[in-house]
Amino acid sequence: MVKMVKMLQTGQTSFDSYLNELGKYYRGESRYNRLRNGQIAAVQDFQEPYPTPASTESLGLAFMELLNRYVYPQIQGRAKFTLQFKLKTDDDITDITLTKAIMLTYADGTLIPKELIFQEIYKAVMAQAENYGDSEVLAVCVRSYSDGCLDMNIVRFPTKEESDLSIKNTFYKYYQINNLKDASWSKNQTKKARYNTYITKDTQVLKNKTKFMVADLETIPYKIGENDENKRHSERKACGLRSPE
Protein backbone atom coordinates (compact mmCIF):
# COMPACT_ATOMS: atom_id res chain seq x y z
CA MET A 1 0.00 0.00 0.00
CA VAL A 2 2.91 2.37 0.70
CA LYS A 3 4.12 1.87 -2.87
CA MET A 4 0.70 2.80 -4.25
CA VAL A 5 0.50 5.89 -2.07
CA LYS A 6 3.88 7.14 -3.29
CA MET A 7 2.90 6.57 -6.91
CA LEU A 8 -0.39 8.36 -6.39
CA GLN A 9 1.35 11.34 -4.84
CA THR A 10 3.77 11.67 -7.77
CA GLY A 11 0.97 12.14 -10.29
CA GLN A 12 -1.25 10.58 -12.93
CA THR A 13 1.54 9.05 -15.06
CA SER A 14 3.04 7.06 -12.19
CA PHE A 15 -0.32 5.64 -11.13
CA ASP A 16 -1.10 4.67 -14.73
CA SER A 17 2.25 2.88 -14.85
CA TYR A 18 1.25 0.91 -11.77
CA LEU A 19 -2.05 -0.10 -13.38
CA ASN A 20 -0.17 -1.16 -16.51
CA GLU A 21 2.12 -3.27 -14.34
CA LEU A 22 -0.98 -4.85 -12.79
CA GLY A 23 -2.21 -5.68 -16.30
CA LYS A 24 0.83 -7.91 -16.85
CA TYR A 25 -0.72 -10.41 -14.46
CA TYR A 26 -3.87 -10.65 -16.59
CA ARG A 27 -4.42 -13.58 -18.90
CA GLY A 28 -6.85 -12.50 -21.59
CA GLU A 29 -9.82 -10.23 -21.10
CA SER A 30 -11.98 -10.28 -18.01
CA ARG A 31 -15.50 -11.65 -18.52
CA TYR A 32 -18.87 -11.86 -16.84
CA ASN A 33 -22.05 -13.91 -16.84
CA ARG A 34 -25.55 -12.98 -15.81
CA LEU A 35 -26.94 -15.70 -13.63
CA ARG A 36 -30.48 -16.04 -12.31
CA ASN A 37 -32.31 -13.72 -9.94
CA GLY A 38 -30.12 -10.66 -10.42
CA GLN A 39 -26.80 -12.42 -9.93
CA ILE A 40 -23.64 -11.47 -11.84
CA ALA A 41 -20.31 -13.31 -11.84
CA ALA A 42 -17.24 -11.44 -13.14
CA VAL A 43 -13.85 -13.17 -13.50
CA GLN A 44 -10.27 -12.17 -14.27
CA ASP A 45 -7.71 -14.93 -14.93
CA PHE A 46 -4.01 -14.48 -14.18
CA GLN A 47 -0.90 -15.81 -15.86
CA GLU A 48 2.59 -16.70 -14.66
CA PRO A 49 4.24 -15.37 -12.66
CA TYR A 50 1.04 -15.56 -10.63
CA PRO A 51 0.38 -13.04 -7.86
CA THR A 52 0.34 -14.39 -4.33
CA PRO A 53 -2.21 -13.47 -1.64
CA ALA A 54 0.48 -11.12 -0.34
CA SER A 55 0.03 -9.01 -3.51
CA THR A 56 -2.69 -7.14 -1.67
CA GLU A 57 -2.62 -3.93 -3.72
CA SER A 58 -2.80 -5.71 -7.08
CA LEU A 59 -5.57 -8.06 -5.99
CA GLY A 60 -7.59 -5.27 -4.38
CA LEU A 61 -7.45 -3.24 -7.59
CA ALA A 62 -8.32 -6.30 -9.69
CA PHE A 63 -11.49 -6.83 -7.64
CA MET A 64 -12.35 -3.13 -7.91
CA GLU A 65 -11.93 -3.23 -11.68
CA LEU A 66 -14.39 -6.12 -11.98
CA LEU A 67 -16.93 -4.15 -9.97
CA ASN A 68 -16.41 -1.04 -12.09
CA ARG A 69 -16.65 -2.75 -15.44
CA TYR A 70 -19.38 -5.34 -14.94
CA VAL A 71 -21.29 -4.97 -11.67
CA TYR A 72 -21.94 -1.25 -11.18
CA PRO A 73 -23.33 -0.74 -14.72
CA GLN A 74 -25.93 -3.51 -14.35
CA ILE A 75 -27.25 -3.71 -10.80
CA GLN A 76 -30.66 -2.39 -9.84
CA GLY A 77 -32.00 -1.82 -6.33
CA ARG A 78 -30.25 -3.24 -3.29
CA ALA A 79 -27.03 -5.13 -3.91
CA LYS A 80 -24.18 -6.97 -2.21
CA PHE A 81 -21.21 -9.00 -3.42
CA THR A 82 -18.65 -11.63 -2.45
CA LEU A 83 -14.98 -12.03 -3.36
CA GLN A 84 -13.36 -15.28 -4.48
CA PHE A 85 -9.83 -16.53 -5.15
CA LYS A 86 -8.94 -19.50 -7.31
CA LEU A 87 -5.92 -20.67 -5.33
CA LYS A 88 -3.14 -23.11 -6.12
CA THR A 89 -1.71 -24.59 -2.95
CA ASP A 90 1.02 -27.17 -3.66
CA ASP A 91 -0.72 -29.50 -6.15
CA ASP A 92 -4.27 -28.59 -5.18
CA ILE A 93 -6.47 -25.96 -6.84
CA THR A 94 -9.46 -24.67 -4.93
CA ASP A 95 -11.94 -21.78 -4.92
CA ILE A 96 -12.27 -19.87 -1.65
CA THR A 97 -14.62 -17.08 -0.63
CA LEU A 98 -12.67 -14.37 1.15
CA THR A 99 -15.37 -12.98 3.41
CA LYS A 100 -19.10 -12.77 3.97
CA ALA A 101 -21.12 -10.67 1.55
CA ILE A 102 -20.19 -6.97 1.44
CA MET A 103 -23.02 -4.48 0.96
CA LEU A 104 -22.73 -2.49 -2.26
CA THR A 105 -25.74 -0.26 -1.53
CA TYR A 106 -27.65 1.09 1.42
CA ALA A 107 -31.06 -0.37 2.26
CA ASP A 108 -32.80 2.09 -0.08
CA GLY A 109 -30.64 1.05 -3.05
CA THR A 110 -28.35 4.09 -2.94
CA LEU A 111 -24.75 3.20 -3.78
CA ILE A 112 -22.26 3.18 -0.93
CA PRO A 113 -19.24 5.38 -1.81
CA LYS A 114 -16.63 3.40 -3.72
CA GLU A 115 -13.81 4.34 -1.37
CA LEU A 116 -15.67 2.58 1.46
CA ILE A 117 -16.19 -0.45 -0.78
CA PHE A 118 -12.48 -0.54 -1.60
CA GLN A 119 -11.72 -0.32 2.11
CA GLU A 120 -13.75 -3.49 2.75
CA ILE A 121 -12.13 -5.26 -0.21
CA TYR A 122 -8.65 -4.41 1.02
CA LYS A 123 -9.45 -5.67 4.54
CA ALA A 124 -10.63 -8.99 3.10
CA VAL A 125 -7.54 -9.39 0.89
CA MET A 126 -5.23 -8.53 3.80
CA ALA A 127 -6.82 -11.24 5.95
CA GLN A 128 -6.16 -13.89 3.28
CA ALA A 129 -2.56 -12.72 2.84
CA GLU A 130 -1.94 -13.90 6.40
CA ASN A 131 -3.83 -17.18 5.95
CA TYR A 132 -2.45 -18.44 2.63
CA GLY A 133 1.07 -17.03 2.48
CA ASP A 134 2.93 -18.34 -0.56
CA SER A 135 -0.03 -19.83 -2.46
CA GLU A 136 -0.62 -18.63 -6.02
CA VAL A 137 -3.76 -16.81 -7.12
CA LEU A 138 -4.86 -18.16 -10.51
CA ALA A 139 -7.95 -15.95 -10.82
CA VAL A 140 -10.22 -13.57 -8.95
CA CYS A 141 -14.01 -13.50 -9.10
CA VAL A 142 -16.72 -11.10 -7.93
CA ARG A 143 -20.26 -12.41 -7.44
CA SER A 144 -22.95 -9.80 -6.98
CA TYR A 145 -26.53 -10.27 -5.78
CA SER A 146 -29.10 -7.54 -6.39
CA ASP A 147 -32.85 -6.96 -6.61
CA GLY A 148 -32.51 -7.08 -10.38
CA CYS A 149 -30.40 -6.19 -13.40
CA LEU A 150 -30.95 -3.41 -15.90
CA ASP A 151 -32.14 -4.23 -19.40
CA MET A 152 -29.12 -4.95 -21.60
CA ASN A 153 -30.46 -2.47 -24.16
CA ILE A 154 -29.76 0.42 -21.78
CA VAL A 155 -26.63 -0.87 -20.03
CA ARG A 156 -23.44 1.02 -20.86
CA PHE A 157 -20.17 -0.65 -19.85
CA PRO A 158 -17.23 1.71 -19.15
CA THR A 159 -14.06 1.51 -21.21
CA LYS A 160 -10.80 0.33 -19.66
CA GLU A 161 -9.61 3.94 -19.52
CA GLU A 162 -12.78 5.08 -17.75
CA SER A 163 -12.48 2.23 -15.27
CA ASP A 164 -8.82 3.06 -14.56
CA LEU A 165 -9.68 6.70 -13.90
CA SER A 166 -12.45 5.64 -11.54
CA ILE A 167 -10.03 3.35 -9.69
CA LYS A 168 -7.53 6.15 -9.26
CA ASN A 169 -10.18 8.51 -7.89
CA THR A 170 -11.48 5.77 -5.59
CA PHE A 171 -8.05 5.01 -4.18
CA TYR A 172 -7.25 8.70 -3.72
CA LYS A 173 -10.41 9.15 -1.60
CA TYR A 174 -9.65 5.92 0.28
CA TYR A 175 -6.17 7.22 1.09
CA GLN A 176 -7.63 10.51 2.35
CA ILE A 177 -10.09 8.71 4.62
CA ASN A 178 -7.40 6.51 6.15
CA ASN A 179 -5.09 9.48 6.56
CA LEU A 180 -7.63 11.14 8.86
CA LYS A 181 -6.83 8.74 11.69
CA ASP A 182 -3.27 10.12 11.78
CA ALA A 183 -4.46 13.70 12.16
CA SER A 184 -3.95 15.16 15.64
CA TRP A 185 -3.59 18.52 17.34
CA SER A 186 -0.06 19.35 18.41
CA LYS A 187 0.46 21.00 21.78
CA ASN A 188 2.59 23.56 19.99
CA GLN A 189 -0.44 24.55 17.94
CA THR A 190 -2.33 25.70 21.03
CA LYS A 191 -2.38 29.49 21.21
CA LYS A 192 -3.29 31.75 24.08
CA ALA A 193 -6.51 33.65 23.64
CA ARG A 194 -6.03 37.18 22.40
CA TYR A 195 -8.28 40.05 23.41
CA ASN A 196 -8.94 43.36 21.72
CA THR A 197 -6.54 46.04 22.92
CA TYR A 198 -9.32 48.43 23.88
CA ILE A 199 -10.57 46.00 26.54
CA THR A 200 -8.62 46.73 29.72
CA LYS A 201 -7.73 44.11 32.24
CA ASP A 202 -8.17 44.91 35.93
CA THR A 203 -5.38 43.22 37.88
CA GLN A 204 -6.44 44.65 41.25
CA VAL A 205 -7.07 42.02 43.92
CA LEU A 206 -9.84 42.88 46.38
CA LYS A 207 -9.41 41.98 50.03
CA ASN A 208 -12.00 41.63 52.77
CA LYS A 209 -14.74 41.13 50.21
CA THR A 210 -18.32 41.42 51.53
CA LYS A 211 -21.29 39.61 50.03
CA PHE A 212 -24.05 41.78 48.61
CA MET A 213 -27.32 41.50 46.69
CA VAL A 214 -28.00 42.73 43.17
CA ALA A 215 -31.54 43.58 42.01
CA ASP A 216 -32.67 44.30 38.48
CA LEU A 217 -36.09 45.56 37.40
CA GLU A 218 -37.00 45.36 33.72
CA THR A 219 -39.58 47.84 32.35
CA ILE A 220 -41.11 48.32 28.91
CA PRO A 221 -42.17 51.84 27.79
CA TYR A 222 -45.49 52.20 25.97
CA LYS A 223 -48.10 54.82 25.01
CA ILE A 224 -51.60 55.05 26.42
CA GLY A 225 -53.19 55.81 23.04
CA GLU A 226 -52.22 56.30 19.43
CA ASN A 227 -52.65 60.07 19.61
CA ASP A 228 -50.95 60.48 22.96
CA GLU A 229 -47.42 61.20 21.69
CA ASN A 230 -46.12 62.97 24.76
CA LYS A 231 -47.38 60.65 27.45
CA ARG A 232 -45.33 57.51 27.79
CA HIS A 233 -45.66 55.03 30.64
CA SER A 234 -43.60 52.06 31.81
CA GLU A 235 -44.80 48.72 33.07
CA ARG A 236 -42.73 46.41 35.23
CA LYS A 237 -42.22 43.09 33.48
CA ALA A 238 -39.56 41.18 35.41
CA CYS A 239 -37.41 41.32 38.50
CA GLY A 240 -34.29 39.37 39.41
CA LEU A 241 -32.04 39.01 42.46
CA ARG A 242 -28.52 37.65 42.60
CA SER A 243 -26.01 37.10 45.35
CA PRO A 244 -22.43 36.89 44.01
CA GLU A 245 -20.18 34.40 45.75
PDB file of C-alpha atoms in Angstrom, residues 24-235:
ATOM      1  CA  LYS A  24       0.830  -7.905 -16.853  1.00  0.00           C
ATOM      2  CA  TYR A  25      -0.717 -10.414 -14.457  1.00  0.00           C
ATOM      3  CA  TYR A  26      -3.866 -10.647 -16.587  1.00  0.00           C
ATOM      4  CA  ARG A  27      -4.416 -13.585 -18.897  1.00  0.00           C
ATOM      5  CA  GLY A  28      -6.847 -12.502 -21.590  1.00  0.00           C
ATOM      6  CA  GLU A  29      -9.819 -10.225 -21.099  1.00  0.00           C
ATOM      7  CA  SER A  30     -11.983 -10.277 -18.006  1.00  0.00           C
ATOM      8  CA  ARG A  31     -15.497 -11.646 -18.523  1.00  0.00           C
ATOM      9  CA  TYR A  32     -18.866 -11.856 -16.838  1.00  0.00           C
ATOM     10  CA  ASN A  33     -22.055 -13.910 -16.838  1.00  0.00           C
ATOM     11  CA  ARG A  34     -25.548 -12.980 -15.815  1.00  0.00           C
ATOM     12  CA  LEU A  35     -26.939 -15.697 -13.631  1.00  0.00           C
ATOM     13  CA  ARG A  36     -30.479 -16.040 -12.314  1.00  0.00           C
ATOM     14  CA  ASN A  37     -32.310 -13.716  -9.942  1.00  0.00           C
ATOM     15  CA  GLY A  38     -30.125 -10.658 -10.417  1.00  0.00           C
ATOM     16  CA  GLN A  39     -26.795 -12.420  -9.929  1.00  0.00           C
ATOM     17  CA  ILE A  40     -23.640 -11.469 -11.838  1.00  0.00           C
ATOM     18  CA  ALA A  41     -20.309 -13.315 -11.841  1.00  0.00           C
ATOM     19  CA  ALA A  42     -17.242 -11.444 -13.143  1.00  0.00           C
ATOM     20  CA  VAL A  43     -13.851 -13.170 -13.498  1.00  0.00           C
ATOM     21  CA  GLN A  44     -10.267 -12.167 -14.268  1.00  0.00           C
ATOM     22  CA  ASP A  45      -7.712 -14.929 -14.933  1.00  0.00           C
ATOM     23  CA  PHE A  46      -4.014 -14.477 -14.177  1.00  0.00           C
ATOM     24  CA  GLN A  47      -0.901 -15.813 -15.856  1.00  0.00           C
ATOM     25  CA  GLU A  48       2.592 -16.696 -14.664  1.00  0.00           C
ATOM     26  CA  PRO A  49       4.239 -15.372 -12.659  1.00  0.00           C
ATOM     27  CA  TYR A  50       1.040 -15.563 -10.627  1.00  0.00           C
ATOM     28  CA  PRO A  51       0.384 -13.042  -7.865  1.00  0.00           C
ATOM     29  CA  THR A  52       0.338 -14.395  -4.330  1.00  0.00           C
ATOM     30  CA  PRO A  53      -2.215 -13.475  -1.644  1.00  0.00           C
ATOM     31  CA  ALA A  54       0.481 -11.119  -0.343  1.00  0.00           C
ATOM     32  CA  SER A  55       0.030  -9.005  -3.508  1.00  0.00           C
ATOM     33  CA  THR A  56      -2.694  -7.135  -1.672  1.00  0.00           C
ATOM     34  CA  GLU A  57      -2.623  -3.928  -3.717  1.00  0.00           C
ATOM     35  CA  SER A  58      -2.798  -5.715  -7.075  1.00  0.00           C
ATOM     36  CA  LEU A  59      -5.571  -8.060  -5.990  1.00  0.00           C
ATOM     37  CA  GLY A  60      -7.587  -5.269  -4.379  1.00  0.00           C
ATOM     38  CA  LEU A  61      -7.454  -3.242  -7.593  1.00  0.00           C
ATOM     39  CA  ALA A  62      -8.322  -6.300  -9.695  1.00  0.00           C
ATOM     40  CA  PHE A  63     -11.492  -6.828  -7.636  1.00  0.00           C
ATOM     41  CA  MET A  64     -12.350  -3.134  -7.912  1.00  0.00           C
ATOM     42  CA  GLU A  65     -11.926  -3.230 -11.680  1.00  0.00           C
ATOM     43  CA  LEU A  66     -14.388  -6.124 -11.984  1.00  0.00           C
ATOM     44  CA  LEU A  67     -16.928  -4.151  -9.969  1.00  0.00           C
ATOM     45  CA  ASN A  68     -16.415  -1.045 -12.089  1.00  0.00           C
ATOM     46  CA  ARG A  69     -16.650  -2.752 -15.442  1.00  0.00           C
ATOM     47  CA  TYR A  70     -19.382  -5.342 -14.940  1.00  0.00           C
ATOM     48  CA  VAL A  71     -21.288  -4.968 -11.673  1.00  0.00           C
ATOM     49  CA  TYR A  72     -21.942  -1.248 -11.180  1.00  0.00           C
ATOM     50  CA  PRO A  73     -23.327  -0.737 -14.718  1.00  0.00           C
ATOM     51  CA  GLN A  74     -25.933  -3.512 -14.351  1.00  0.00           C
ATOM     52  CA  ILE A  75     -27.253  -3.708 -10.797  1.00  0.00           C
ATOM     53  CA  GLN A  76     -30.662  -2.386  -9.836  1.00  0.00           C
ATOM     54  CA  GLY A  77     -31.996  -1.818  -6.327  1.00  0.00           C
ATOM     55  CA  ARG A  78     -30.254  -3.236  -3.286  1.00  0.00           C
ATOM     56  CA  ALA A  79     -27.032  -5.135  -3.914  1.00  0.00           C
ATOM     57  CA  LYS A  80     -24.184  -6.969  -2.208  1.00  0.00           C
ATOM     58  CA  PHE A  81     -21.206  -8.995  -3.417  1.00  0.00           C
ATOM     59  CA  THR A  82     -18.655 -11.632  -2.445  1.00  0.00           C
ATOM     60  CA  LEU A  83     -14.977 -12.032  -3.360  1.00  0.00           C
ATOM     61  CA  GLN A  84     -13.358 -15.275  -4.476  1.00  0.00           C
ATOM     62  CA  PHE A  85      -9.826 -16.530  -5.150  1.00  0.00           C
ATOM     63  CA  LYS A  86      -8.935 -19.495  -7.314  1.00  0.00           C
ATOM     64  CA  LEU A  87      -5.918 -20.666  -5.325  1.00  0.00           C
ATOM     65  CA  LYS A  88      -3.141 -23.113  -6.116  1.00  0.00           C
ATOM     66  CA  THR A  89      -1.714 -24.592  -2.945  1.00  0.00           C
ATOM     67  CA  ASP A  90       1.016 -27.172  -3.659  1.00  0.00           C
ATOM     68  CA  ASP A  91      -0.720 -29.502  -6.149  1.00  0.00           C
ATOM     69  CA  ASP A  92      -4.271 -28.592  -5.177  1.00  0.00           C
ATOM     70  CA  ILE A  93      -6.470 -25.960  -6.843  1.00  0.00           C
ATOM     71  CA  THR A  94      -9.464 -24.671  -4.932  1.00  0.00           C
ATOM     72  CA  ASP A  95     -11.943 -21.782  -4.916  1.00  0.00           C
ATOM     73  CA  ILE A  96     -12.272 -19.873  -1.652  1.00  0.00           C
ATOM     74  CA  THR A  97     -14.617 -17.084  -0.632  1.00  0.00           C
ATOM     75  CA  LEU A  98     -12.672 -14.370   1.151  1.00  0.00           C
ATOM     76  CA  THR A  99     -15.366 -12.975   3.412  1.00  0.00           C
ATOM     77  CA  LYS A 100     -19.095 -12.767   3.975  1.00  0.00           C
ATOM     78  CA  ALA A 101     -21.119 -10.666   1.555  1.00  0.00           C
ATOM     79  CA  ILE A 102     -20.194  -6.974   1.438  1.00  0.00           C
ATOM     80  CA  MET A 103     -23.017  -4.478   0.957  1.00  0.00           C
ATOM     81  CA  LEU A 104     -22.733  -2.487  -2.263  1.00  0.00           C
ATOM     82  CA  THR A 105     -25.738  -0.265  -1.530  1.00  0.00           C
ATOM     83  CA  TYR A 106     -27.648   1.087   1.424  1.00  0.00           C
ATOM     84  CA  ALA A 107     -31.059  -0.368   2.260  1.00  0.00           C
ATOM     85  CA  ASP A 108     -32.800   2.090  -0.083  1.00  0.00           C
ATOM     86  CA  GLY A 109     -30.640   1.049  -3.049  1.00  0.00           C
ATOM     87  CA  THR A 110     -28.350   4.089  -2.938  1.00  0.00           C
ATOM     88  CA  LEU A 111     -24.754   3.198  -3.783  1.00  0.00           C
ATOM     89  CA  ILE A 112     -22.259   3.177  -0.930  1.00  0.00           C
ATOM     90  CA  PRO A 113     -19.240   5.377  -1.814  1.00  0.00           C
ATOM     91  CA  LYS A 114     -16.630   3.403  -3.723  1.00  0.00           C
ATOM     92  CA  GLU A 115     -13.812   4.341  -1.368  1.00  0.00           C
ATOM     93  CA  LEU A 116     -15.670   2.580   1.459  1.00  0.00           C
ATOM     94  CA  ILE A 117     -16.193  -0.455  -0.777  1.00  0.00           C
ATOM     95  CA  PHE A 118     -12.479  -0.537  -1.597  1.00  0.00           C
ATOM     96  CA  GLN A 119     -11.716  -0.323   2.112  1.00  0.00           C
ATOM     97  CA  GLU A 120     -13.748  -3.493   2.749  1.00  0.00           C
ATOM     98  CA  ILE A 121     -12.127  -5.261  -0.210  1.00  0.00           C
ATOM     99  CA  TYR A 122      -8.655  -4.409   1.021  1.00  0.00           C
ATOM    100  CA  LYS A 123      -9.450  -5.673   4.536  1.00  0.00           C
ATOM    101  CA  ALA A 124     -10.633  -8.992   3.097  1.00  0.00           C
ATOM    102  CA  VAL A 125      -7.545  -9.386   0.894  1.00  0.00           C
ATOM    103  CA  MET A 126      -5.229  -8.534   3.796  1.00  0.00           C
ATOM    104  CA  ALA A 127      -6.819 -11.241   5.953  1.00  0.00           C
ATOM    105  CA  GLN A 128      -6.159 -13.893   3.283  1.00  0.00           C
ATOM    106  CA  ALA A 129      -2.565 -12.721   2.844  1.00  0.00           C
ATOM    107  CA  GLU A 130      -1.941 -13.896   6.398  1.00  0.00           C
ATOM    108  CA  ASN A 131      -3.831 -17.176   5.955  1.00  0.00           C
ATOM    109  CA  TYR A 132      -2.447 -18.435   2.635  1.00  0.00           C
ATOM    110  CA  GLY A 133       1.072 -17.030   2.479  1.00  0.00           C
ATOM    111  CA  ASP A 134       2.930 -18.343  -0.562  1.00  0.00           C
ATOM    112  CA  SER A 135      -0.028 -19.825  -2.461  1.00  0.00           C
ATOM    113  CA  GLU A 136      -0.622 -18.632  -6.025  1.00  0.00           C
ATOM    114  CA  VAL A 137      -3.765 -16.815  -7.122  1.00  0.00           C
ATOM    115  CA  LEU A 138      -4.859 -18.161 -10.514  1.00  0.00           C
ATOM    116  CA  ALA A 139      -7.952 -15.947 -10.824  1.00  0.00           C
ATOM    117  CA  VAL A 140     -10.224 -13.566  -8.952  1.00  0.00           C
ATOM    118  CA  CYS A 141     -14.010 -13.504  -9.096  1.00  0.00           C
ATOM    119  CA  VAL A 142     -16.716 -11.104  -7.934  1.00  0.00           C
ATOM    120  CA  ARG A 143     -20.256 -12.409  -7.440  1.00  0.00           C
ATOM    121  CA  SER A 144     -22.954  -9.803  -6.983  1.00  0.00           C
ATOM    122  CA  TYR A 145     -26.527 -10.267  -5.778  1.00  0.00           C
ATOM    123  CA  SER A 146     -29.102  -7.536  -6.393  1.00  0.00           C
ATOM    124  CA  ASP A 147     -32.848  -6.963  -6.613  1.00  0.00           C
ATOM    125  CA  GLY A 148     -32.511  -7.077 -10.382  1.00  0.00           C
ATOM    126  CA  CYS A 149     -30.396  -6.193 -13.403  1.00  0.00           C
ATOM    127  CA  LEU A 150     -30.953  -3.413 -15.905  1.00  0.00           C
ATOM    128  CA  ASP A 151     -32.140  -4.226 -19.400  1.00  0.00           C
ATOM    129  CA  MET A 152     -29.120  -4.951 -21.596  1.00  0.00           C
ATOM    130  CA  ASN A 153     -30.456  -2.469 -24.156  1.00  0.00           C
ATOM    131  CA  ILE A 154     -29.765   0.419 -21.780  1.00  0.00           C
ATOM    132  CA  VAL A 155     -26.626  -0.868 -20.032  1.00  0.00           C
ATOM    133  CA  ARG A 156     -23.438   1.024 -20.861  1.00  0.00           C
ATOM    134  CA  PHE A 157     -20.170  -0.646 -19.851  1.00  0.00           C
ATOM    135  CA  PRO A 158     -17.232   1.706 -19.149  1.00  0.00           C
ATOM    136  CA  THR A 159     -14.064   1.513 -21.213  1.00  0.00           C
ATOM    137  CA  LYS A 160     -10.802   0.335 -19.663  1.00  0.00           C
ATOM    138  CA  GLU A 161      -9.608   3.945 -19.523  1.00  0.00           C
ATOM    139  CA  GLU A 162     -12.781   5.085 -17.749  1.00  0.00           C
ATOM    140  CA  SER A 163     -12.481   2.231 -15.274  1.00  0.00           C
ATOM    141  CA  ASP A 164      -8.820   3.056 -14.564  1.00  0.00           C
ATOM    142  CA  LEU A 165      -9.681   6.699 -13.899  1.00  0.00           C
ATOM    143  CA  SER A 166     -12.454   5.637 -11.539  1.00  0.00           C
ATOM    144  CA  ILE A 167     -10.030   3.346  -9.688  1.00  0.00           C
ATOM    145  CA  LYS A 168      -7.528   6.154  -9.258  1.00  0.00           C
ATOM    146  CA  ASN A 169     -10.183   8.510  -7.890  1.00  0.00           C
ATOM    147  CA  THR A 170     -11.478   5.775  -5.586  1.00  0.00           C
ATOM    148  CA  PHE A 171      -8.048   5.014  -4.185  1.00  0.00           C
ATOM    149  CA  TYR A 172      -7.255   8.701  -3.719  1.00  0.00           C
ATOM    150  CA  LYS A 173     -10.409   9.149  -1.605  1.00  0.00           C
ATOM    151  CA  TYR A 174      -9.646   5.922   0.276  1.00  0.00           C
ATOM    152  CA  TYR A 175      -6.168   7.222   1.091  1.00  0.00           C
ATOM    153  CA  GLN A 176      -7.627  10.513   2.350  1.00  0.00           C
ATOM    154  CA  ILE A 177     -10.090   8.710   4.625  1.00  0.00           C
ATOM    155  CA  ASN A 178      -7.401   6.506   6.147  1.00  0.00           C
ATOM    156  CA  ASN A 179      -5.086   9.475   6.560  1.00  0.00           C
ATOM    157  CA  LEU A 180      -7.629  11.144   8.861  1.00  0.00           C
ATOM    158  CA  LYS A 181      -6.826   8.742  11.693  1.00  0.00           C
ATOM    159  CA  ASP A 182      -3.270  10.125  11.780  1.00  0.00           C
ATOM    160  CA  ALA A 183      -4.460  13.705  12.162  1.00  0.00           C
ATOM    161  CA  SER A 184      -3.950  15.163  15.636  1.00  0.00           C
ATOM    162  CA  TRP A 185      -3.594  18.516  17.338  1.00  0.00           C
ATOM    163  CA  SER A 186      -0.061  19.347  18.411  1.00  0.00           C
ATOM    164  CA  LYS A 187       0.458  20.995  21.783  1.00  0.00           C
ATOM    165  CA  ASN A 188       2.590  23.559  19.988  1.00  0.00           C
ATOM    166  CA  GLN A 189      -0.440  24.548  17.938  1.00  0.00           C
ATOM    167  CA  THR A 190      -2.330  25.699  21.030  1.00  0.00           C
ATOM    168  CA  LYS A 191      -2.379  29.491  21.208  1.00  0.00           C
ATOM    169  CA  LYS A 192      -3.292  31.747  24.081  1.00  0.00           C
ATOM    170  CA  ALA A 193      -6.510  33.649  23.635  1.00  0.00           C
ATOM    171  CA  ARG A 194      -6.027  37.182  22.398  1.00  0.00           C
ATOM    172  CA  TYR A 195      -8.284  40.045  23.408  1.00  0.00           C
ATOM    173  CA  ASN A 196      -8.941  43.357  21.722  1.00  0.00           C
ATOM    174  CA  THR A 197      -6.537  46.039  22.921  1.00  0.00           C
ATOM    175  CA  TYR A 198      -9.323  48.431  23.879  1.00  0.00           C
ATOM    176  CA  ILE A 199     -10.574  46.000  26.538  1.00  0.00           C
ATOM    177  CA  THR A 200      -8.617  46.725  29.716  1.00  0.00           C
ATOM    178  CA  LYS A 201      -7.733  44.113  32.242  1.00  0.00           C
ATOM    179  CA  ASP A 202      -8.168  44.908  35.927  1.00  0.00           C
ATOM    180  CA  THR A 203      -5.385  43.217  37.880  1.00  0.00           C
ATOM    181  CA  GLN A 204      -6.438  44.654  41.248  1.00  0.00           C
ATOM    182  CA  VAL A 205      -7.073  42.015  43.922  1.00  0.00           C
ATOM    183  CA  LEU A 206      -9.842  42.878  46.381  1.00  0.00           C
ATOM    184  CA  LYS A 207      -9.414  41.978  50.031  1.00  0.00           C
ATOM    185  CA  ASN A 208     -12.001  41.627  52.772  1.00  0.00           C
ATOM    186  CA  LYS A 209     -14.744  41.134  50.214  1.00  0.00           C
ATOM    187  CA  THR A 210     -18.317  41.419  51.528  1.00  0.00           C
ATOM    188  CA  LYS A 211     -21.294  39.614  50.027  1.00  0.00           C
ATOM    189  CA  PHE A 212     -24.054  41.778  48.609  1.00  0.00           C
ATOM    190  CA  MET A 213     -27.323  41.498  46.692  1.00  0.00           C
ATOM    191  CA  VAL A 214     -28.000  42.728  43.173  1.00  0.00           C
ATOM    192  CA  ALA A 215     -31.536  43.580  42.013  1.00  0.00           C
ATOM    193  CA  ASP A 216     -32.674  44.296  38.481  1.00  0.00           C
ATOM    194  CA  LEU A 217     -36.086  45.556  37.403  1.00  0.00           C
ATOM    195  CA  GLU A 218     -37.003  45.361  33.722  1.00  0.00           C
ATOM    196  CA  THR A 219     -39.578  47.840  32.351  1.00  0.00           C
ATOM    197  CA  ILE A 220     -41.114  48.316  28.909  1.00  0.00           C
ATOM    198  CA  PRO A 221     -42.170  51.842  27.794  1.00  0.00           C
ATOM    199  CA  TYR A 222     -45.486  52.204  25.971  1.00  0.00           C
ATOM    200  CA  LYS A 223     -48.099  54.816  25.013  1.00  0.00           C
ATOM    201  CA  ILE A 224     -51.599  55.046  26.424  1.00  0.00           C
ATOM    202  CA  GLY A 225     -53.190  55.811  23.043  1.00  0.00           C
ATOM    203  CA  GLU A 226     -52.219  56.297  19.435  1.00  0.00           C
ATOM    204  CA  ASN A 227     -52.652  60.073  19.615  1.00  0.00           C
ATOM    205  CA  ASP A 228     -50.947  60.483  22.963  1.00  0.00           C
ATOM    206  CA  GLU A 229     -47.423  61.197  21.686  1.00  0.00           C
ATOM    207  CA  ASN A 230     -46.119  62.971  24.762  1.00  0.00           C
ATOM    208  CA  LYS A 231     -47.384  60.650  27.454  1.00  0.00           C
ATOM    209  CA  ARG A 232     -45.326  57.507  27.795  1.00  0.00           C
ATOM    210  CA  HIS A 233     -45.660  55.032  30.636  1.00  0.00           C
ATOM    211  CA  SER A 234     -43.605  52.062  31.815  1.00  0.00           C
ATOM    212  CA  GLU A 235     -44.798  48.722  33.069  1.00  0.00           C
TER     213      GLU A 235
END
